[in-house]
């Protein structure tokens, strides 16, 4: 119940398709999705494997609440060893694909090996087939979606695919489902590309059953009410999307600007949620057309936008003239504030390109920002960029970079390496704003201290979705802590990391935790799944998952020295805003964090910790 | 009083909670492919449209059924009697709106019956895009929106100004 108890194992090397029962002992220890698929991965691959080699595996995994009426119960994750990071990767996506996979009767799909030629997979209930993808290899996510639906005469299919960026193994390429939802980070798209797998198309007509239907409906209904009555999930997110944060974070002095040289962006308002909802001067239309929910979601934070057809970026490019997935806060920051570009239409266009070609807009924007700094310092010249005048603030340069990177053409090929490899190449690795090779998201850790520890210790490289302490430090959820203080942040980060790992294993969206705690989530899991699922058990499971990921990374070669921030954050004080004069105090937080985790001073979980967590 | 589902696509976010509620009530499981109400996603136009049976007064499905398996109850609802339905699918052809469909796993047709008085879809809808209202007043909310605009235009621009649009 909750689980379908069935998984698919696809060996791409010899084109075999096998079915297996789900390991229910593991399901009781790791629940589903992130936790359970990571368990499969760490049992099945050598942690030192080259992520782009056939020996790496890639798992599409749902949670037990995926495909149920629980609010936001539509998530799936892609678990693999990350191409960008060489660390454990787990990228989570919404849309409708995850629920459809459940309706087809499966909990997860494990991909092994590498196809001799490009292929795509169809899963239509029990009918599972590999097909020749030669006609869609080289085409966009959007074209692929349309082509597969036509080819199989089924407009109700839900499709997850890579664009040309994944095919070209751009190191931060993503996997896009339902046209504009993405398993975005850590280069999971490059792993899929390395396996010659273009797309997975699913259609399901079976049902998902739960353990106790009436109790589940009551628990889900109570929890939906909590979301509806909360100011963030009931009003802020549906109206403004995650972009509600743009002005808030800028005022907090935590808006990374021009590759983190500054912490406030003078153009923040121009690219904010409010700007998206205001009629444009150019044509009197709004950028924001409507909000959209992912499957089962009663929050509906998604943005659907339309670009001014006369804007320079889309002239003579009709594929961008219709409405599609618009800017989330992370994309608006990475493509905008971090590059110094305040042209909302250009940012929306680049966001469309990221969806169409399958690029993570965070890492792409941050890599362009790093390149802009190299250009500013004279380490890159216009000759080396193939004629692009790569100045901070240039919308034209940003658009050009977006068009070249997925295709791996010209200077785009270098941008496709990600900021760390790019900055190393030009002799300045410290200018890459990344941890474990993955670029920072949209919060400057001088203005929000806990996020420094979050980034440094995130198992998949710098990330906001592993412990979103912004909730506490800025929004006061569940309780307010001082964003400029380091005291107590080690415990805060650990608590958020463990709870988030549990949420990510359930099939639910982490955005619910603006309103929900595990006290709202556990009753839904408990009513849906065999076993007794208390909030305490969920939290302990989250800690188990966190340590399992850490052990994998340690075996892959990561040590305490990889839990560090670039020197800019720890030595160059913020120049403006509330954090003026401050650097991030990681050195104060990290030893305390290791101790709280039950790890050695070298960041290695002790045997006692591992046995306490039954690892 | 006859009541009907009133659907406002402008409020729909495409979350499919209506489909989940419907399939759970009717099939005992979460299964959108068996939902009597479906949400259509017009991606490029930024529109989501829920659609289901409108309970026609003179129902073509009912007229077409050769075994009288579809009857009208006291609330005007067209109800399929599974014990009578022979799965001939003529009603699915007769319905101009496509809202009667065949369920291969039972060999019968399925359609919305308004949950015989308290539709689960309307209750589950988080945005008020699906409501259950007095049929004779179904348009009043829409009228009120336009009336409000007319009131605003006349109060700010004088009594003889035509109502402003948009």
XYZ file of C-alpha atoms in Angstrom:
781
model
C 0.000 0.000 0.000
C 1.363 3.388 -0.951
C 4.120 1.419 -2.658
C 3.339 -0.592 -5.788
C 6.055 -3.037 -4.646
C 7.416 -3.392 -8.155
C 10.477 -1.984 -9.849
C 11.803 -2.024 -13.380
C 15.428 -2.770 -14.151
C 16.543 -1.698 -17.611
C 19.965 -2.803 -18.791
C 20.733 -0.483 -21.668
C 23.914 -2.313 -22.710
C 22.128 -5.523 -23.625
C 18.652 -3.996 -23.996
C 17.024 -6.226 -21.373
C 14.012 -5.302 -19.280
C 13.437 -7.070 -15.977
C 10.925 -6.632 -13.200
C 11.675 -7.199 -9.518
C 9.736 -6.948 -6.304
C 10.600 -3.846 -4.273
C 12.848 -4.687 -1.327
C 10.319 -4.140 1.457
C 12.886 -4.494 4.258
C 14.679 -1.511 2.771
C 11.365 0.327 2.224
C 10.745 0.119 5.966
C 14.167 1.665 6.635
C 14.309 4.217 3.813
C 10.634 4.734 2.817
C 10.973 5.614 -0.885
C 12.300 8.037 -3.478
C 15.511 9.714 -2.188
C 16.209 7.376 0.730
C 15.236 4.088 -0.844
C 16.779 4.724 -4.264
C 19.997 5.916 -2.635
C 20.073 2.618 -0.716
C 19.782 0.725 -4.011
C 22.485 2.880 -5.587
C 25.035 2.591 -2.767
C 24.497 -1.194 -2.701
C 24.950 -1.508 -6.450
C 27.709 0.848 -7.605
C 31.342 1.430 -6.707
C 31.494 4.942 -5.167
C 34.667 5.707 -7.127
C 33.004 5.024 -10.480
C 33.245 7.638 -13.244
C 29.727 9.136 -13.255
C 29.679 9.270 -17.045
C 30.756 5.656 -17.510
C 28.379 2.730 -18.130
C 29.212 1.427 -14.645
C 27.251 4.303 -13.065
C 23.560 3.632 -12.580
C 20.641 6.041 -12.649
C 17.376 5.534 -10.781
C 14.019 7.242 -11.390
C 12.218 6.849 -8.068
C 8.802 7.757 -6.670
C 7.712 7.880 -3.035
C 4.845 5.999 -1.430
C 2.681 9.153 -1.442
C 3.405 9.891 -5.116
C 0.136 9.457 -7.016
C -2.096 9.856 -3.974
C -4.375 12.734 -2.975
C -1.841 14.030 -0.449
C -1.135 17.642 -1.347
C 2.012 17.814 -3.539
C 2.013 14.005 -3.834
C 3.437 13.902 -7.327
C 7.185 14.028 -6.881
C 9.871 11.782 -8.285
C 13.648 11.968 -8.014
C 16.611 10.955 -10.124
C 19.324 9.316 -8.043
C 22.791 8.677 -9.440
C 26.411 9.705 -9.005
C 26.487 13.314 -10.178
C 28.375 14.332 -13.305
C 29.053 17.839 -12.001
C 30.073 16.831 -8.489
C 31.313 13.220 -8.468
C 29.182 13.010 -5.314
C 25.843 11.378 -4.551
C 23.145 13.126 -6.593
C 19.420 13.237 -5.999
C 17.429 15.688 -8.098
C 13.736 16.075 -7.362
C 11.012 17.100 -9.799
C 7.279 17.769 -9.855
C 4.968 17.983 -12.832
C 2.895 14.888 -13.613
C 5.516 12.325 -14.609
C 6.096 10.814 -11.150
C 2.419 10.177 -10.471
C 1.997 8.648 -13.948
C 4.833 6.199 -13.223
C 2.983 5.115 -10.105
C -0.259 4.748 -12.075
C 1.596 2.509 -14.520
C 2.270 0.210 -11.575
C 5.939 0.917 -10.735
C 7.833 2.428 -7.799
C 11.112 3.005 -9.583
C 13.158 2.358 -12.691
C 16.841 1.434 -12.421
C 18.906 2.162 -15.536
C 22.182 0.303 -15.984
C 24.915 0.319 -18.639
C 24.872 2.272 -21.873
C 22.845 1.775 -25.036
C 24.839 1.162 -28.218
C 22.695 3.753 -30.023
C 20.295 6.421 -28.728
C 17.086 4.920 -27.336
C 13.966 5.958 -25.453
C 11.811 3.918 -23.105
C 8.020 3.653 -23.066
C 6.189 2.354 -20.005
C 2.507 1.812 -20.704
C 1.257 -0.054 -17.650
C 2.953 -3.480 -17.908
C 4.096 -2.959 -21.475
C 7.678 -1.709 -21.299
C 9.754 -1.215 -24.438
C 12.956 0.367 -25.674
C 12.783 2.175 -29.012
C 15.238 3.655 -31.468
C 15.693 7.370 -30.705
C 17.720 8.320 -33.761
C 14.956 10.637 -35.007
C 14.842 12.669 -31.778
C 18.521 12.621 -30.819
C 19.757 16.163 -31.370
C 16.317 17.670 -30.781
C 14.962 19.730 -27.914
C 12.982 18.558 -24.888
C 9.907 20.250 -26.342
C 10.243 18.619 -29.772
C 10.897 15.259 -28.141
C 7.736 15.529 -26.035
C 5.640 16.307 -29.107
C 7.288 13.668 -31.289
C 6.841 10.801 -28.831
C 3.175 11.633 -28.167
C 2.498 11.701 -31.909
C 4.498 8.569 -32.593
C 2.584 6.584 -29.971
C -0.700 8.380 -30.682
C -1.183 9.193 -27.028
C -1.401 12.843 -25.930
C -1.934 11.693 -22.317
C 1.624 10.354 -21.936
C 3.960 12.106 -19.549
C 7.532 12.385 -20.732
C 10.844 12.985 -19.052
C 13.691 13.769 -21.427
C 17.080 15.315 -21.906
C 17.681 18.101 -24.378
C 20.786 18.648 -26.437
C 22.624 19.741 -23.273
C 22.301 16.255 -21.781
C 23.287 14.636 -25.066
C 26.406 16.796 -25.143
C 27.062 15.935 -21.494
C 27.060 19.531 -20.351
C 28.059 18.895 -16.744
C 25.049 20.688 -15.255
C 22.448 19.457 -17.706
C 19.135 18.374 -16.244
C 16.268 16.004 -16.996
C 13.055 17.829 -17.891
C 9.568 16.384 -17.568
C 6.233 17.838 -18.669
C 8.102 20.494 -20.704
C 9.258 22.667 -17.838
C 9.642 20.755 -14.588
C 13.144 19.462 -13.968
C 15.312 17.136 -11.965
C 17.678 20.019 -12.171
C 20.895 19.804 -10.270
C 24.217 17.958 -10.161
C 24.300 17.013 -13.835
C 21.818 14.133 -13.829
C 21.038 14.999 -17.479
C 24.654 14.351 -18.474
C 24.468 10.905 -16.850
C 21.317 10.145 -18.859
C 23.057 11.432 -21.996
C 26.109 9.261 -21.313
C 23.776 6.248 -21.335
C 22.371 7.203 -24.759
C 18.928 7.413 -23.173
C 16.913 10.284 -24.661
C 13.566 9.985 -22.900
C 11.219 7.993 -20.723
C 7.516 8.154 -21.635
C 4.916 6.791 -19.238
C 1.194 6.163 -19.260
C -0.623 4.480 -16.424
C -4.209 3.376 -15.990
C -3.878 1.527 -12.703
C -4.641 2.906 -9.300
C -2.572 3.663 -6.238
C -4.031 2.148 -3.097
C -3.392 3.195 0.480
C -3.486 1.211 3.726
C -6.457 2.939 5.348
C -8.340 5.025 2.807
C -10.641 6.987 5.076
C -7.937 7.738 7.634
C -5.631 8.792 4.812
C -8.235 11.169 3.349
C -8.781 12.736 6.773
C -5.044 13.177 7.361
C -4.567 14.616 3.864
C -7.518 16.973 4.336
C -6.249 18.240 7.701
C -2.826 18.816 6.225
C -4.253 20.678 3.203
C -6.037 22.996 5.582
C -2.711 23.808 7.245
C -1.247 24.721 3.843
C -4.243 26.848 2.959
C -4.161 28.825 6.204
C -0.412 29.479 6.155
C 0.677 32.872 4.812
C 3.506 31.449 2.679
C 1.822 28.354 1.205
C -1.715 29.763 1.228
C -1.050 33.213 -0.206
C 2.581 34.146 -0.956
C 3.547 31.160 -3.114
C 0.334 30.870 -5.179
C 0.275 34.601 -5.899
C 3.944 35.359 -6.426
C 5.673 31.965 -6.641
C 9.087 31.510 -5.101
C 9.851 34.909 -6.645
C 8.081 36.341 -3.579
C 11.599 36.161 -2.096
C 13.388 38.497 -4.520
C 12.757 41.757 -2.694
C 12.828 40.091 0.742
C 16.274 38.551 0.299
C 17.626 41.690 -1.342
C 16.556 43.749 1.653
C 18.134 41.173 3.971
C 21.435 41.865 2.216
C 21.741 38.247 1.125
C 21.195 38.595 -2.632
C 24.390 37.427 -4.315
C 25.214 39.928 -7.032
C 27.783 39.815 -9.842
C 29.314 36.502 -8.829
C 28.941 37.261 -5.120
C 31.044 40.417 -5.282
C 28.068 42.221 -3.740
C 25.113 41.209 -1.590
C 22.410 43.547 -2.898
C 21.245 44.075 -6.479
C 20.106 47.498 -7.613
C 17.907 45.869 -10.286
C 16.161 43.396 -7.947
C 12.791 45.068 -8.279
C 12.940 44.917 -12.099
C 13.163 41.112 -12.010
C 10.893 40.468 -9.012
C 7.512 38.756 -8.652
C 5.895 42.165 -8.538
C 7.487 43.091 -11.883
C 6.258 39.823 -13.431
C 2.698 40.653 -12.396
C 2.758 44.280 -13.624
C 1.859 45.152 -17.243
C 5.010 45.809 -19.297
C 5.696 49.241 -20.731
C 6.514 47.711 -24.121
C 3.204 46.005 -24.914
C 0.942 46.488 -21.889
C 0.882 42.722 -21.196
C 2.033 40.943 -18.066
C 4.977 38.552 -18.124
C 3.084 36.275 -15.703
C 0.091 34.579 -17.333
C -1.047 32.257 -14.567
C 0.165 30.031 -11.781
C 0.303 26.267 -12.179
C 0.206 23.352 -9.795
C 2.228 20.181 -10.104
C 0.299 16.936 -9.653
C -1.809 16.976 -6.502
C -0.437 20.287 -5.266
C -2.786 22.663 -3.473
C -0.110 25.391 -3.259
C 0.455 25.989 -7.018
C 3.651 28.058 -6.957
C 4.587 27.376 -10.621
C 4.819 30.312 -13.010
C 3.556 30.332 -16.584
C 4.940 33.285 -18.498
C 4.815 34.856 -21.917
C 7.593 36.990 -23.362
C 6.977 40.195 -25.294
C 7.144 39.017 -28.913
C 9.044 42.126 -29.925
C 11.779 41.612 -27.353
C 15.205 41.329 -29.016
C 15.803 37.866 -27.587
C 12.939 36.137 -29.399
C 12.573 38.031 -32.650
C 12.200 35.471 -35.468
C 12.148 32.656 -32.888
C 8.498 31.554 -32.801
C 9.193 28.589 -30.515
C 9.385 31.123 -27.662
C 6.266 33.105 -28.524
C 3.817 30.971 -26.531
C 3.343 30.653 -22.793
C 5.644 28.281 -20.921
C 7.389 27.743 -17.581
C 8.454 31.106 -16.201
C 10.984 32.321 -13.669
C 11.308 30.813 -10.241
C 13.323 32.766 -7.705
C 16.453 30.644 -8.140
C 16.477 31.101 -11.910
C 15.679 34.823 -11.702
C 18.573 35.278 -9.286
C 21.146 33.123 -11.102
C 20.342 34.495 -14.552
C 19.654 38.023 -13.282
C 21.175 39.394 -10.124
C 24.231 37.171 -10.298
C 25.030 38.293 -13.847
C 23.887 41.856 -13.158
C 21.155 41.617 -15.827
C 17.853 43.319 -14.930
C 15.978 42.593 -18.187
C 13.009 40.432 -17.097
C 12.107 39.395 -20.657
C 15.663 38.279 -21.405
C 15.773 36.241 -18.190
C 12.465 34.582 -19.085
C 13.776 33.764 -22.548
C 16.946 32.205 -21.112
C 14.799 30.235 -18.661
C 12.794 28.911 -21.636
C 16.071 27.915 -23.333
C 17.159 26.094 -20.163
C 13.903 24.089 -20.222
C 14.075 23.496 -23.952
C 17.707 22.356 -24.010
C 17.823 20.847 -20.520
C 20.153 23.099 -18.529
C 20.115 23.786 -14.793
C 19.545 27.565 -14.731
C 21.270 27.923 -11.337
C 24.579 26.406 -12.415
C 24.318 27.920 -15.888
C 23.706 31.438 -14.550
C 26.408 31.077 -11.932
C 28.897 29.810 -14.527
C 28.148 32.762 -16.816
C 28.637 35.036 -13.772
C 32.037 33.505 -13.044
C 32.983 33.909 -16.710
C 31.867 37.544 -16.544
C 34.206 38.084 -13.604
C 37.094 36.457 -15.506
C 36.251 38.782 -18.424
C 36.127 41.770 -16.090
C 39.584 40.828 -14.783
C 40.944 40.511 -18.304
C 41.567 36.766 -17.973
C 39.032 36.158 -20.707
C 38.970 38.394 -23.772
C 36.400 39.001 -26.486
C 38.602 36.995 -28.796
C 38.479 34.029 -26.435
C 34.690 34.222 -26.064
C 34.197 34.093 -29.810
C 33.167 37.724 -29.985
C 30.788 37.839 -27.014
C 31.214 41.077 -25.049
C 30.819 39.304 -21.712
C 30.244 42.304 -19.478
C 28.308 42.077 -16.223
C 24.807 43.343 -16.927
C 24.697 42.436 -20.623
C 21.411 40.750 -21.534
C 22.703 40.215 -25.079
C 25.724 38.285 -23.796
C 23.566 36.181 -21.476
C 21.169 35.233 -24.282
C 24.037 34.366 -26.610
C 25.665 32.174 -23.937
C 22.392 30.336 -23.361
C 22.025 29.589 -27.047
C 25.569 28.217 -27.315
C 25.931 26.218 -24.096
C 23.403 23.410 -24.582
C 24.629 22.933 -28.122
C 28.261 22.946 -26.889
C 29.179 25.382 -29.625
C 32.016 27.925 -29.454
C 32.490 29.478 -26.033
C 29.397 27.556 -24.917
C 31.582 24.460 -24.770
C 33.686 26.046 -22.030
C 30.612 27.301 -20.162
C 29.314 23.724 -20.192
C 32.149 22.695 -17.870
C 30.591 24.525 -14.926
C 32.217 27.341 -12.996
C 34.847 25.317 -11.093
C 36.449 23.675 -14.109
C 36.173 26.933 -16.071
C 37.818 29.051 -13.367
C 40.535 26.418 -12.858
C 41.270 26.533 -16.551
C 41.931 30.255 -16.311
C 43.979 29.943 -13.141
C 41.450 31.310 -10.634
C 39.557 28.346 -9.107
C 38.617 30.454 -6.085
C 36.313 32.556 -8.291
C 33.969 29.588 -8.687
C 31.167 30.107 -6.169
C 30.658 26.420 -5.501
C 31.056 23.565 -3.044
C 31.959 20.066 -4.286
C 31.847 21.548 -7.778
C 28.190 22.597 -7.583
C 27.300 26.288 -7.779
C 25.602 28.145 -4.932
C 21.922 28.921 -5.091
C 20.384 32.334 -4.373
C 21.367 33.171 -0.801
C 24.582 34.882 0.228
C 25.918 33.185 3.316
C 27.330 36.412 4.731
C 23.770 37.701 5.175
C 22.285 34.313 6.131
C 24.948 32.529 8.150
C 23.247 29.149 8.428
C 23.250 28.815 4.646
C 27.064 28.789 4.695
C 27.014 25.612 6.751
C 24.161 24.288 4.603
C 26.212 24.698 1.423
C 29.455 23.408 2.947
C 27.918 20.181 4.214
C 25.293 19.425 1.550
C 25.873 15.898 0.291
C 25.107 16.831 -3.314
C 27.219 19.980 -3.388
C 26.044 23.532 -2.691
C 22.265 23.475 -2.507
C 19.349 25.230 -0.834
C 17.088 22.186 -0.855
C 19.025 20.098 1.644
C 18.476 22.387 4.646
C 16.576 25.561 3.891
C 17.467 27.495 7.027
C 16.284 30.658 5.232
C 12.903 29.551 6.581
C 14.034 30.130 10.140
C 16.643 32.858 9.659
C 14.566 35.155 7.423
C 10.938 33.992 7.457
C 10.773 32.852 11.102
C 9.556 29.319 10.286
C 9.205 27.362 12.543
C 10.845 29.980 14.756
C 12.979 33.037 14.067
C 16.726 32.873 14.433
C 19.178 35.714 13.808
C 20.494 35.431 10.237
C 23.707 37.216 11.179
C 24.574 34.914 14.094
C 26.357 31.571 13.959
C 25.202 30.378 17.391
C 22.823 27.462 17.238
C 23.112 27.118 13.455
C 24.859 23.740 13.569
C 21.855 22.218 15.321
C 19.448 24.092 13.039
C 21.166 22.820 9.895
C 21.242 19.238 11.172
C 17.544 19.334 12.077
C 16.578 20.736 8.652
C 18.819 18.237 6.819
C 17.319 15.226 8.581
C 13.696 16.363 8.228
C 14.203 17.250 4.559
C 15.697 13.844 3.774
C 12.512 12.293 5.191
C 10.229 14.581 3.150
C 12.253 13.849 -0.007
C 11.673 10.129 0.545
C 7.891 10.362 0.827
C 6.756 11.641 -2.566
C 5.898 15.084 -1.175
C 7.353 18.498 -2.037
C 9.733 20.170 0.401
C 7.872 23.475 -0.099
C 5.126 22.077 2.121
C 7.517 22.512 5.049
C 6.917 26.264 5.041
C 3.704 25.161 6.766
C 4.089 21.493 7.640
C 6.343 19.735 10.081
C 6.809 15.981 10.277
C 3.782 16.067 12.606
C 1.638 16.877 9.562
C 3.444 14.494 7.220
C 3.832 11.363 9.355
C 0.047 10.789 9.778
C -0.345 10.781 5.989
C 2.517 8.313 5.532
C 1.213 6.213 8.409
C -2.287 5.981 6.906
C -0.911 5.118 3.470
C 1.914 2.664 4.207
C 2.456 -0.566 6.105
C 4.342 -0.111 9.314
C 3.970 2.561 11.941
C 5.297 5.927 10.855
C 5.668 8.417 13.680
C 7.341 11.836 13.304
C 10.220 10.520 15.440
C 10.727 7.542 13.195
C 10.657 9.779 10.105
C 13.291 12.072 11.608
C 15.554 9.191 12.577
C 15.182 7.823 9.067
C 16.192 11.211 7.687
C 19.348 11.101 9.781
C 20.046 7.576 8.527
C 19.677 8.725 4.923
C 21.964 11.716 5.515
C 24.692 9.482 6.948
C 24.289 6.896 4.185
C 24.869 9.657 1.606
C 27.859 10.947 3.563
C 29.446 7.502 3.748
C 29.061 7.158 -0.024
C 30.767 10.523 -0.546
C 33.600 9.646 1.816
C 34.171 6.416 -0.085
C 34.088 8.424 -3.316
C 37.047 10.429 -1.994
C 35.458 13.430 -0.285
C 36.978 14.628 2.996
C 36.553 17.514 5.431
C 38.468 19.778 3.066
C 35.563 19.490 0.649
C 33.244 20.968 3.304
C 34.650 24.445 2.721
C 33.355 27.657 1.157
C 35.190 29.721 -1.461
C 37.427 32.315 0.285
C 35.240 35.180 -0.958
C 32.560 34.213 1.561
C 34.906 33.762 4.496
C 37.393 36.609 3.890
C 35.663 39.401 1.916
C 33.102 41.180 4.116
C 29.698 42.214 2.764
C 29.817 45.860 1.714
C 26.179 46.872 2.195
C 22.981 45.917 3.976
C 22.376 44.336 7.358
C 25.424 42.048 6.993
C 27.806 44.925 6.181
C 31.269 44.057 7.504
C 30.468 40.367 8.030
C 31.970 37.247 6.493
C 30.545 33.753 6.900
C 31.563 32.125 10.174
C 31.872 28.575 8.858
C 34.930 27.923 11.050
C 32.758 28.434 14.137
C 29.861 26.257 12.936
C 31.554 23.293 11.236
C 33.321 21.642 14.236
C 30.113 21.882 16.252
C 28.186 20.384 13.352
C 30.554 17.400 13.073
C 30.243 16.806 16.811
C 26.427 16.989 16.723
C 26.369 14.555 13.820
C 28.522 12.057 15.674
C 31.307 12.394 13.146
C 35.060 12.647 13.745
C 36.801 15.994 13.391
C 37.635 14.782 9.876
C 33.946 14.577 9.023
C 33.708 10.785 9.097
C 30.718 9.140 10.831
C 31.971 7.102 13.784
C 31.166 3.405 14.073
C 28.975 4.246 17.039
C 26.927 6.679 14.929
C 26.570 4.177 12.116
C 25.413 1.411 14.401
C 23.003 3.741 16.229
C 21.384 4.417 12.844
C 21.472 0.751 11.813
C 23.807 1.446 8.921
C -33.764 22.990 -6.561
C -31.507 21.433 -9.193
C -27.814 21.841 -8.584
C -24.963 21.590 -11.057
C -21.192 21.750 -11.184
C -20.097 25.220 -12.150
C -16.581 25.270 -13.559
C -14.378 28.357 -13.781
C -11.244 27.454 -15.770
C -9.680 30.782 -14.815
C -9.284 29.495 -11.258
C -7.943 26.037 -12.133
C -4.247 25.368 -11.448
C -4.152 21.873 -12.952
C -3.517 20.089 -9.649
C -5.901 17.205 -10.394
C -7.161 16.948 -6.822
C -10.650 16.674 -8.396
C -9.576 13.618 -10.391
C -8.089 12.018 -7.299
C -11.211 12.642 -5.236
C -13.470 11.304 -8.002
C -11.497 8.131 -8.583
C -11.229 7.455 -4.858
C -14.992 7.776 -4.350
C -15.864 5.771 -7.438
C -13.058 3.204 -7.592
C -11.673 3.078 -4.041
C -8.205 4.008 -5.279
C -6.341 7.013 -6.637
C -6.505 6.575 -10.389
C -6.930 9.604 -12.634
C -7.559 7.483 -15.724
C -10.840 6.354 -14.119
C -11.915 9.828 -13.021
C -15.283 11.049 -14.309
C -13.937 14.609 -14.350
C -10.767 15.420 -16.277
C -8.516 18.462 -16.338
C -7.056 19.436 -19.696
C -3.781 21.328 -19.902
C -3.523 23.923 -22.661
C 0.122 24.541 -22.013
C 0.892 27.140 -24.640
C -2.168 29.185 -23.729
C -1.589 29.011 -19.977
C -5.015 27.469 -19.371
C -6.286 24.463 -17.440
C -9.819 23.346 -18.027
C -11.737 20.813 -15.917
C -14.498 19.114 -17.860
C -17.236 16.638 -17.027
C -20.875 15.730 -17.676
C -23.284 18.680 -17.492
C -26.354 16.456 -16.867
C -28.247 17.547 -20.017
C -31.982 17.999 -19.485
C -32.624 15.938 -22.599
C -29.689 13.591 -22.444
C -28.564 11.993 -25.673
C -26.775 9.229 -23.793
C -30.032 8.297 -22.155
C -31.983 8.447 -25.419
C -29.440 6.276 -27.175
C -29.173 3.532 -24.558
C -30.884 0.425 -25.998
C -31.410 -1.240 -22.600
C -32.581 1.795 -20.573
C -29.551 1.561 -18.296
C -29.390 5.357 -17.906
C -32.152 7.008 -15.895
C -32.804 10.472 -14.482
C -33.108 10.731 -10.718
C -35.102 13.307 -8.731
C -32.163 15.749 -8.835
C -31.977 15.612 -12.625
C -28.840 13.467 -12.554
C -28.294 10.942 -15.319
C -27.318 7.747 -13.557
C -25.852 4.617 -15.166
C -27.203 1.392 -13.701
C -24.317 -1.036 -13.864
C -26.559 -4.055 -13.487
C -28.380 -3.080 -16.687
C -25.482 -1.685 -18.745
C -24.322 -4.159 -21.390
C -21.221 -2.162 -22.394
C -22.409 -1.518 -25.962
C -20.889 1.998 -25.857
C -23.632 3.579 -27.970
C -24.033 6.258 -25.299
C -20.342 7.158 -25.652
C -21.001 7.827 -29.330
C -24.245 9.698 -28.675
C -22.842 12.094 -26.072
C -21.764 15.262 -27.933
C -19.313 16.159 -25.156
C -17.426 12.909 -24.685
C -18.205 12.756 -20.995
C -19.510 9.162 -20.994
C -16.656 6.678 -21.272
C -16.101 2.960 -21.308
C -14.299 1.260 -18.421
C -12.550 -1.776 -19.871
C -11.906 -3.342 -16.478
C -15.647 -3.626 -15.699
C -17.136 -3.739 -19.188
C -19.540 -0.916 -18.265
C -19.654 2.805 -19.011
C -18.811 5.444 -16.449
C -19.978 9.040 -16.160
C -20.368 11.712 -13.523
C -23.417 11.239 -11.257
C -22.625 14.255 -9.041
C -21.833 11.694 -6.299
C -25.636 11.607 -5.898
C -25.746 14.971 -4.176
C -22.336 15.972 -2.819
C -19.697 15.924 -5.549
C -16.253 14.960 -4.208
C -14.488 16.987 -6.927
C -16.037 20.267 -5.820
C -15.170 19.520 -2.218
C -11.573 18.676 -3.128
C -10.930 21.679 -5.385
C -8.514 23.973 -3.509
C -9.175 27.099 -5.584
C -12.942 27.184 -6.053
C -12.631 26.401 -9.764
C -15.285 23.696 -9.326
C -18.362 24.583 -7.291
C -21.758 22.956 -6.842
C -24.569 25.447 -7.252
C -28.248 26.041 -7.922
C -28.567 25.490 -11.677
C -30.824 28.493 -12.093
C -28.230 30.805 -10.540
C -25.110 29.265 -12.051
C -24.216 32.439 -13.927
C -24.750 34.911 -11.101
C -21.135 35.046 -9.936
C -19.972 35.828 -13.453
C -22.693 38.457 -13.785
C -21.555 40.023 -10.548
C -17.982 40.414 -11.815
C -19.234 42.357 -14.815
C -21.711 44.287 -12.719
C -18.891 45.299 -10.375
C -16.910 46.649 -13.307
C -19.929 48.568 -14.538
C -20.475 49.984 -11.074
C -16.844 51.020 -10.840
C -16.848 52.651 -14.280
C -20.045 54.583 -13.662
C -18.987 55.745 -10.215
C -15.561 57.011 -11.329
C -16.335 58.244 -14.825
C -19.863 59.511 -14.582
C -23.254 57.934 -15.169
C -23.225 57.954 -18.975
C -19.867 56.213 -19.523
C -20.064 52.664 -20.886
C -18.684 50.010 -18.546
C -14.929 49.606 -18.912
C -13.668 46.210 -19.865
C -10.696 44.140 -18.722
